[in-house]
């Protein structure tokens, strides 16, 4: 942490700042310039609230130089993390495609879509059985029946399963049927839930919160990691901004930023990011080009009658074309498509 003093700070104020830093366990390195004094506070205190210093008389600015998270950081682990789900590597050289409907709706629906996305080369099937809907009157998912259908459809076509778990009470049940547990954007800061997921034995995909900064997102990942589960996958799914032309604003820059700050694999969900079918494809391409380890895309064979998110779901043929493009983009940046 670097503390920059006001040009007119008195020696008494500077001594007071030094005293408070010492009280909080920091070593202090002072450098006195012509205009200002700058204090370097040395000590690993990731949890330290820098406002304790910012409020002191004579202080102009406090600059944090170490990240507040540890286990999620690149400094802690230099190599990118790679997890295996069956024979699929997450975070390896090959980018991974996840696809499927927003919600599991029926046996016919999930088997039809699973067959189509498997044919396009997908390895992991998505589909919500427990749905976080804005309205309590909207379709809430089939629950346990949905989990069973999703598992059966995936097994039929040799796919792995990712699905959302919304609450602590559902973790054991979802773990029984899924290979990856998804934490929805709305739950990213549900810290008690995140700690419970730390005890789960399956990888957790942590979606970025609707208004979460990258640091808040990585702190949420830190909750899961520090509670014992080392297999966290991040997923950029768009954030809320002043822009209304798309459902959310896809933060493509978050991908290289996260890659630099963290060793955790990062995926992109262009479907929830833009929310409109014809814009999903270019954003999916951009995500892979920017370095995402994979994409998660909503696909439906009859989107006009989907019970949720039909307008943002790709037709299977469109998705098939996207897969071919993703392969080319991956190869152009020295990767492959799993
Ligand atoms: C989903 O992927 O089904 C979903 C609800 O996404 P998010 O939590 O990102 O809104
Ligand atoms: Mn959806």
mmCIF file with all atom_site columns, N, CA, C and O in Angstrom, residues 221-248:
data_model
loop_
_atom_site.group_PDB
_atom_site.id
_atom_site.type_symbol
_atom_site.label_atom_id
_atom_site.label_alt_id
_atom_site.label_comp_id
_atom_site.label_asym_id
_atom_site.label_entity_id
_atom_site.label_seq_id
_atom_site.pdbx_PDB_ins_code
_atom_site.Cartn_x
_atom_site.Cartn_y
_atom_site.Cartn_z
_atom_site.occupancy
_atom_site.B_iso_or_equiv
_atom_site.pdbx_formal_charge
_atom_site.auth_seq_id
_atom_site.auth_comp_id
_atom_site.auth_asym_id
_atom_site.auth_atom_id
_atom_site.pdbx_PDB_model_num
ATOM 1   N N  . UNK A 1 221 ? -14.911 -15.975 -5.699  1.00 0.00 ? 221 UNK A N  1
ATOM 2   C CA . UNK A 1 221 ? -14.217 -17.236 -5.987  1.00 0.00 ? 221 UNK A CA 1
ATOM 3   C C  . UNK A 1 221 ? -13.355 -17.647 -4.797  1.00 0.00 ? 221 UNK A C  1
ATOM 4   O O  . UNK A 1 221 ? -13.267 -18.832 -4.436  1.00 0.00 ? 221 UNK A O  1
ATOM 5   N N  . UNK A 1 222 ? -12.758 -16.640 -4.159  1.00 0.00 ? 222 UNK A N  1
ATOM 6   C CA . UNK A 1 222 ? -11.894 -16.905 -2.997  1.00 0.00 ? 222 UNK A CA 1
ATOM 7   C C  . UNK A 1 222 ? -12.678 -17.596 -1.871  1.00 0.00 ? 222 UNK A C  1
ATOM 8   O O  . UNK A 1 222 ? -12.137 -18.429 -1.154  1.00 0.00 ? 222 UNK A O  1
ATOM 9   N N  . UNK A 1 223 ? -13.949 -17.242 -1.728  1.00 0.00 ? 223 UNK A N  1
ATOM 10  C CA . UNK A 1 223 ? -14.788 -17.904 -0.708  1.00 0.00 ? 223 UNK A CA 1
ATOM 11  C C  . UNK A 1 223 ? -14.858 -19.410 -0.952  1.00 0.00 ? 223 UNK A C  1
ATOM 12  O O  . UNK A 1 223 ? -14.760 -20.208 -0.026  1.00 0.00 ? 223 UNK A O  1
ATOM 13  N N  . UNK A 1 224 ? -15.053 -19.789 -2.213  1.00 0.00 ? 224 UNK A N  1
ATOM 14  C CA . UNK A 1 224 ? -15.172 -21.217 -2.534  1.00 0.00 ? 224 UNK A CA 1
ATOM 15  C C  . UNK A 1 224 ? -13.819 -21.900 -2.353  1.00 0.00 ? 224 UNK A C  1
ATOM 16  O O  . UNK A 1 224 ? -13.714 -22.959 -1.726  1.00 0.00 ? 224 UNK A O  1
ATOM 17  N N  . UNK A 1 225 ? -12.779 -21.257 -2.872  1.00 0.00 ? 225 UNK A N  1
ATOM 18  C CA . UNK A 1 225 ? -11.429 -21.839 -2.793  1.00 0.00 ? 225 UNK A CA 1
ATOM 19  C C  . UNK A 1 225 ? -10.989 -22.002 -1.341  1.00 0.00 ? 225 UNK A C  1
ATOM 20  O O  . UNK A 1 225 ? -10.466 -23.043 -0.949  1.00 0.00 ? 225 UNK A O  1
ATOM 21  N N  . UNK A 1 226 ? -11.234 -20.961 -0.543  1.00 0.00 ? 226 UNK A N  1
ATOM 22  C CA . UNK A 1 226 ? -10.748 -21.005 0.843   1.00 0.00 ? 226 UNK A CA 1
ATOM 23  C C  . UNK A 1 226 ? -11.594 -21.929 1.705   1.00 0.00 ? 226 UNK A C  1
ATOM 24  O O  . UNK A 1 226 ? -11.223 -22.252 2.821   1.00 0.00 ? 226 UNK A O  1
ATOM 25  N N  . UNK A 1 227 ? -12.728 -22.355 1.176   1.00 0.00 ? 227 UNK A N  1
ATOM 26  C CA . UNK A 1 227 ? -13.551 -23.326 1.919   1.00 0.00 ? 227 UNK A CA 1
ATOM 27  C C  . UNK A 1 227 ? -13.257 -24.754 1.469   1.00 0.00 ? 227 UNK A C  1
ATOM 28  O O  . UNK A 1 227 ? -13.953 -25.682 1.871   1.00 0.00 ? 227 UNK A O  1
ATOM 29  N N  . UNK A 1 228 ? -12.289 -24.922 0.578   1.00 0.00 ? 228 UNK A N  1
ATOM 30  C CA . UNK A 1 228 ? -11.825 -26.283 0.298   1.00 0.00 ? 228 UNK A CA 1
ATOM 31  C C  . UNK A 1 228 ? -11.990 -26.781 -1.126  1.00 0.00 ? 228 UNK A C  1
ATOM 32  O O  . UNK A 1 228 ? -11.414 -27.797 -1.487  1.00 0.00 ? 228 UNK A O  1
ATOM 33  N N  . UNK A 1 229 ? -12.792 -26.112 -1.949  1.00 0.00 ? 229 UNK A N  1
ATOM 34  C CA . UNK A 1 229 ? -12.968 -26.589 -3.326  1.00 0.00 ? 229 UNK A CA 1
ATOM 35  C C  . UNK A 1 229 ? -12.035 -25.802 -4.248  1.00 0.00 ? 229 UNK A C  1
ATOM 36  O O  . UNK A 1 229 ? -12.222 -24.603 -4.446  1.00 0.00 ? 229 UNK A O  1
ATOM 37  N N  . UNK A 1 230 ? -11.050 -26.482 -4.803  1.00 0.00 ? 230 UNK A N  1
ATOM 38  C CA . UNK A 1 230 ? -10.034 -25.802 -5.624  1.00 0.00 ? 230 UNK A CA 1
ATOM 39  C C  . UNK A 1 230 ? -10.454 -25.690 -7.089  1.00 0.00 ? 230 UNK A C  1
ATOM 40  O O  . UNK A 1 230 ? -9.709  -25.177 -7.909  1.00 0.00 ? 230 UNK A O  1
ATOM 41  N N  . UNK A 1 231 ? -11.631 -26.232 -7.425  1.00 0.00 ? 231 UNK A N  1
ATOM 42  C CA . UNK A 1 231 ? -12.018 -26.266 -8.836  1.00 0.00 ? 231 UNK A CA 1
ATOM 43  C C  . UNK A 1 231 ? -13.094 -25.226 -9.135  1.00 0.00 ? 231 UNK A C  1
ATOM 44  O O  . UNK A 1 231 ? -14.281 -25.537 -9.191  1.00 0.00 ? 231 UNK A O  1
ATOM 45  N N  . UNK A 1 232 ? -12.641 -23.992 -9.335  1.00 0.00 ? 232 UNK A N  1
ATOM 46  C CA . UNK A 1 232 ? -13.582 -22.914 -9.647  1.00 0.00 ? 232 UNK A CA 1
ATOM 47  C C  . UNK A 1 232 ? -13.341 -22.453 -11.084 1.00 0.00 ? 232 UNK A C  1
ATOM 48  O O  . UNK A 1 232 ? -12.205 -22.259 -11.504 1.00 0.00 ? 232 UNK A O  1
ATOM 49  N N  . UNK A 1 233 ? -14.438 -22.319 -11.829 1.00 0.00 ? 233 UNK A N  1
ATOM 50  C CA . UNK A 1 233 ? -14.396 -21.815 -13.197 1.00 0.00 ? 233 UNK A CA 1
ATOM 51  C C  . UNK A 1 233 ? -15.179 -20.505 -13.185 1.00 0.00 ? 233 UNK A C  1
ATOM 52  O O  . UNK A 1 233 ? -16.293 -20.465 -12.649 1.00 0.00 ? 233 UNK A O  1
ATOM 53  N N  . UNK A 1 234 ? -14.625 -19.453 -13.758 1.00 0.00 ? 234 UNK A N  1
ATOM 54  C CA . UNK A 1 234 ? -15.345 -18.180 -13.803 1.00 0.00 ? 234 UNK A CA 1
ATOM 55  C C  . UNK A 1 234 ? -16.149 -18.112 -15.098 1.00 0.00 ? 234 UNK A C  1
ATOM 56  O O  . UNK A 1 234 ? -15.788 -18.749 -16.097 1.00 0.00 ? 234 UNK A O  1
ATOM 57  N N  . UNK A 1 235 ? -17.217 -17.348 -15.101 1.00 0.00 ? 235 UNK A N  1
ATOM 58  C CA . UNK A 1 235 ? -17.990 -17.176 -16.334 1.00 0.00 ? 235 UNK A CA 1
ATOM 59  C C  . UNK A 1 235 ? -18.486 -15.739 -16.454 1.00 0.00 ? 235 UNK A C  1
ATOM 60  O O  . UNK A 1 235 ? -19.307 -15.285 -15.652 1.00 0.00 ? 235 UNK A O  1
ATOM 61  N N  . UNK A 1 236 ? -17.957 -15.044 -17.465 1.00 0.00 ? 236 UNK A N  1
ATOM 62  C CA . UNK A 1 236 ? -18.406 -13.673 -17.765 1.00 0.00 ? 236 UNK A CA 1
ATOM 63  C C  . UNK A 1 236 ? -19.737 -13.774 -18.510 1.00 0.00 ? 236 UNK A C  1
ATOM 64  O O  . UNK A 1 236 ? -19.805 -14.423 -19.561 1.00 0.00 ? 236 UNK A O  1
ATOM 65  N N  . UNK A 1 237 ? -20.776 -13.150 -17.990 1.00 0.00 ? 237 UNK A N  1
ATOM 66  C CA . UNK A 1 237 ? -22.108 -13.269 -18.588 1.00 0.00 ? 237 UNK A CA 1
ATOM 67  C C  . UNK A 1 237 ? -22.770 -11.906 -18.790 1.00 0.00 ? 237 UNK A C  1
ATOM 68  O O  . UNK A 1 237 ? -23.977 -11.798 -18.940 1.00 0.00 ? 237 UNK A O  1
ATOM 69  N N  . UNK A 1 238 ? -21.908 -10.884 -18.834 1.00 0.00 ? 238 UNK A N  1
ATOM 70  C CA . UNK A 1 238 ? -22.455 -9.545  -19.045 1.00 0.00 ? 238 UNK A CA 1
ATOM 71  C C  . UNK A 1 238 ? -22.813 -8.891  -17.725 1.00 0.00 ? 238 UNK A C  1
ATOM 72  O O  . UNK A 1 238 ? -23.218 -9.551  -16.786 1.00 0.00 ? 238 UNK A O  1
ATOM 73  N N  . UNK A 1 239 ? -22.636 -7.582  -17.715 1.00 0.00 ? 239 UNK A N  1
ATOM 74  C CA . UNK A 1 239 ? -22.936 -6.804  -16.511 1.00 0.00 ? 239 UNK A CA 1
ATOM 75  C C  . UNK A 1 239 ? -23.957 -5.733  -16.846 1.00 0.00 ? 239 UNK A C  1
ATOM 76  O O  . UNK A 1 239 ? -24.167 -5.404  -18.009 1.00 0.00 ? 239 UNK A O  1
ATOM 77  N N  . UNK A 1 240 ? -24.544 -5.162  -15.807 1.00 0.00 ? 240 UNK A N  1
ATOM 78  C CA . UNK A 1 240 ? -25.564 -4.147  -16.021 1.00 0.00 ? 240 UNK A CA 1
ATOM 79  C C  . UNK A 1 240 ? -24.902 -2.777  -16.165 1.00 0.00 ? 240 UNK A C  1
ATOM 80  O O  . UNK A 1 240 ? -24.117 -2.376  -15.319 1.00 0.00 ? 240 UNK A O  1
ATOM 81  N N  . UNK A 1 241 ? -25.217 -2.114  -17.262 1.00 0.00 ? 241 UNK A N  1
ATOM 82  C CA . UNK A 1 241 ? -24.676 -0.760  -17.477 1.00 0.00 ? 241 UNK A CA 1
ATOM 83  C C  . UNK A 1 241 ? -25.830 0.144   -17.899 1.00 0.00 ? 241 UNK A C  1
ATOM 84  O O  . UNK A 1 241 ? -26.989 -0.279  -17.897 1.00 0.00 ? 241 UNK A O  1
ATOM 85  N N  . UNK A 1 242 ? -25.511 1.346   -18.326 1.00 0.00 ? 242 UNK A N  1
ATOM 86  C CA . UNK A 1 242 ? -26.555 2.269   -18.792 1.00 0.00 ? 242 UNK A CA 1
ATOM 87  C C  . UNK A 1 242 ? -27.078 1.887   -20.177 1.00 0.00 ? 242 UNK A C  1
ATOM 88  O O  . UNK A 1 242 ? -28.078 2.411   -20.632 1.00 0.00 ? 242 UNK A O  1
ATOM 89  N N  . UNK A 1 243 ? -26.409 0.976   -20.852 1.00 0.00 ? 243 UNK A N  1
ATOM 90  C CA . UNK A 1 243 ? -26.807 0.604   -22.209 1.00 0.00 ? 243 UNK A CA 1
ATOM 91  C C  . UNK A 1 243 ? -28.040 -0.303  -22.176 1.00 0.00 ? 243 UNK A C  1
ATOM 92  O O  . UNK A 1 243 ? -28.101 -1.224  -21.371 1.00 0.00 ? 243 UNK A O  1
ATOM 93  N N  . UNK A 1 244 ? -28.995 -0.017  -23.040 1.00 0.00 ? 244 UNK A N  1
ATOM 94  C CA . UNK A 1 244 ? -30.215 -0.822  -23.049 1.00 0.00 ? 244 UNK A CA 1
ATOM 95  C C  . UNK A 1 244 ? -30.397 -1.609  -24.349 1.00 0.00 ? 244 UNK A C  1
ATOM 96  O O  . UNK A 1 244 ? -31.364 -2.355  -24.489 1.00 0.00 ? 244 UNK A O  1
ATOM 97  N N  . UNK A 1 245 ? -29.494 -1.428  -25.297 1.00 0.00 ? 245 UNK A N  1
ATOM 98  C CA . UNK A 1 245 ? -29.659 -2.106  -26.588 1.00 0.00 ? 245 UNK A CA 1
ATOM 99  C C  . UNK A 1 245 ? -29.470 -3.613  -26.474 1.00 0.00 ? 245 UNK A C  1
ATOM 100 O O  . UNK A 1 245 ? -29.987 -4.374  -27.293 1.00 0.00 ? 245 UNK A O  1
ATOM 101 N N  . UNK A 1 246 ? -28.720 -4.032  -25.468 1.00 0.00 ? 246 UNK A N  1
ATOM 102 C CA . UNK A 1 246 ? -28.548 -5.467  -25.215 1.00 0.00 ? 246 UNK A CA 1
ATOM 103 C C  . UNK A 1 246 ? -29.011 -5.741  -23.790 1.00 0.00 ? 246 UNK A C  1
ATOM 104 O O  . UNK A 1 246 ? -29.091 -4.823  -22.965 1.00 0.00 ? 246 UNK A O  1
ATOM 105 N N  . UNK A 1 247 ? -29.298 -7.012  -23.502 1.00 0.00 ? 247 UNK A N  1
ATOM 106 C CA . UNK A 1 247 ? -29.827 -7.365  -22.175 1.00 0.00 ? 247 UNK A CA 1
ATOM 107 C C  . UNK A 1 247 ? -28.847 -6.959  -21.071 1.00 0.00 ? 247 UNK A C  1
ATOM 108 O O  . UNK A 1 247 ? -29.213 -6.427  -20.041 1.00 0.00 ? 247 UNK A O  1
ATOM 109 N N  . UNK A 1 248 ? -27.578 -7.244  -21.307 1.00 0.00 ? 248 UNK A N  1
ATOM 110 C CA . UNK A 1 248 ? -26.494 -6.809  -20.422 1.00 0.00 ? 248 UNK A CA 1
ATOM 111 C C  . UNK A 1 248 ? -25.369 -6.324  -21.332 1.00 0.00 ? 248 UNK A C  1
ATOM 112 O O  . UNK A 1 248 ? -25.476 -6.419  -22.548 1.00 0.00 ? 248 UNK A O  1
#
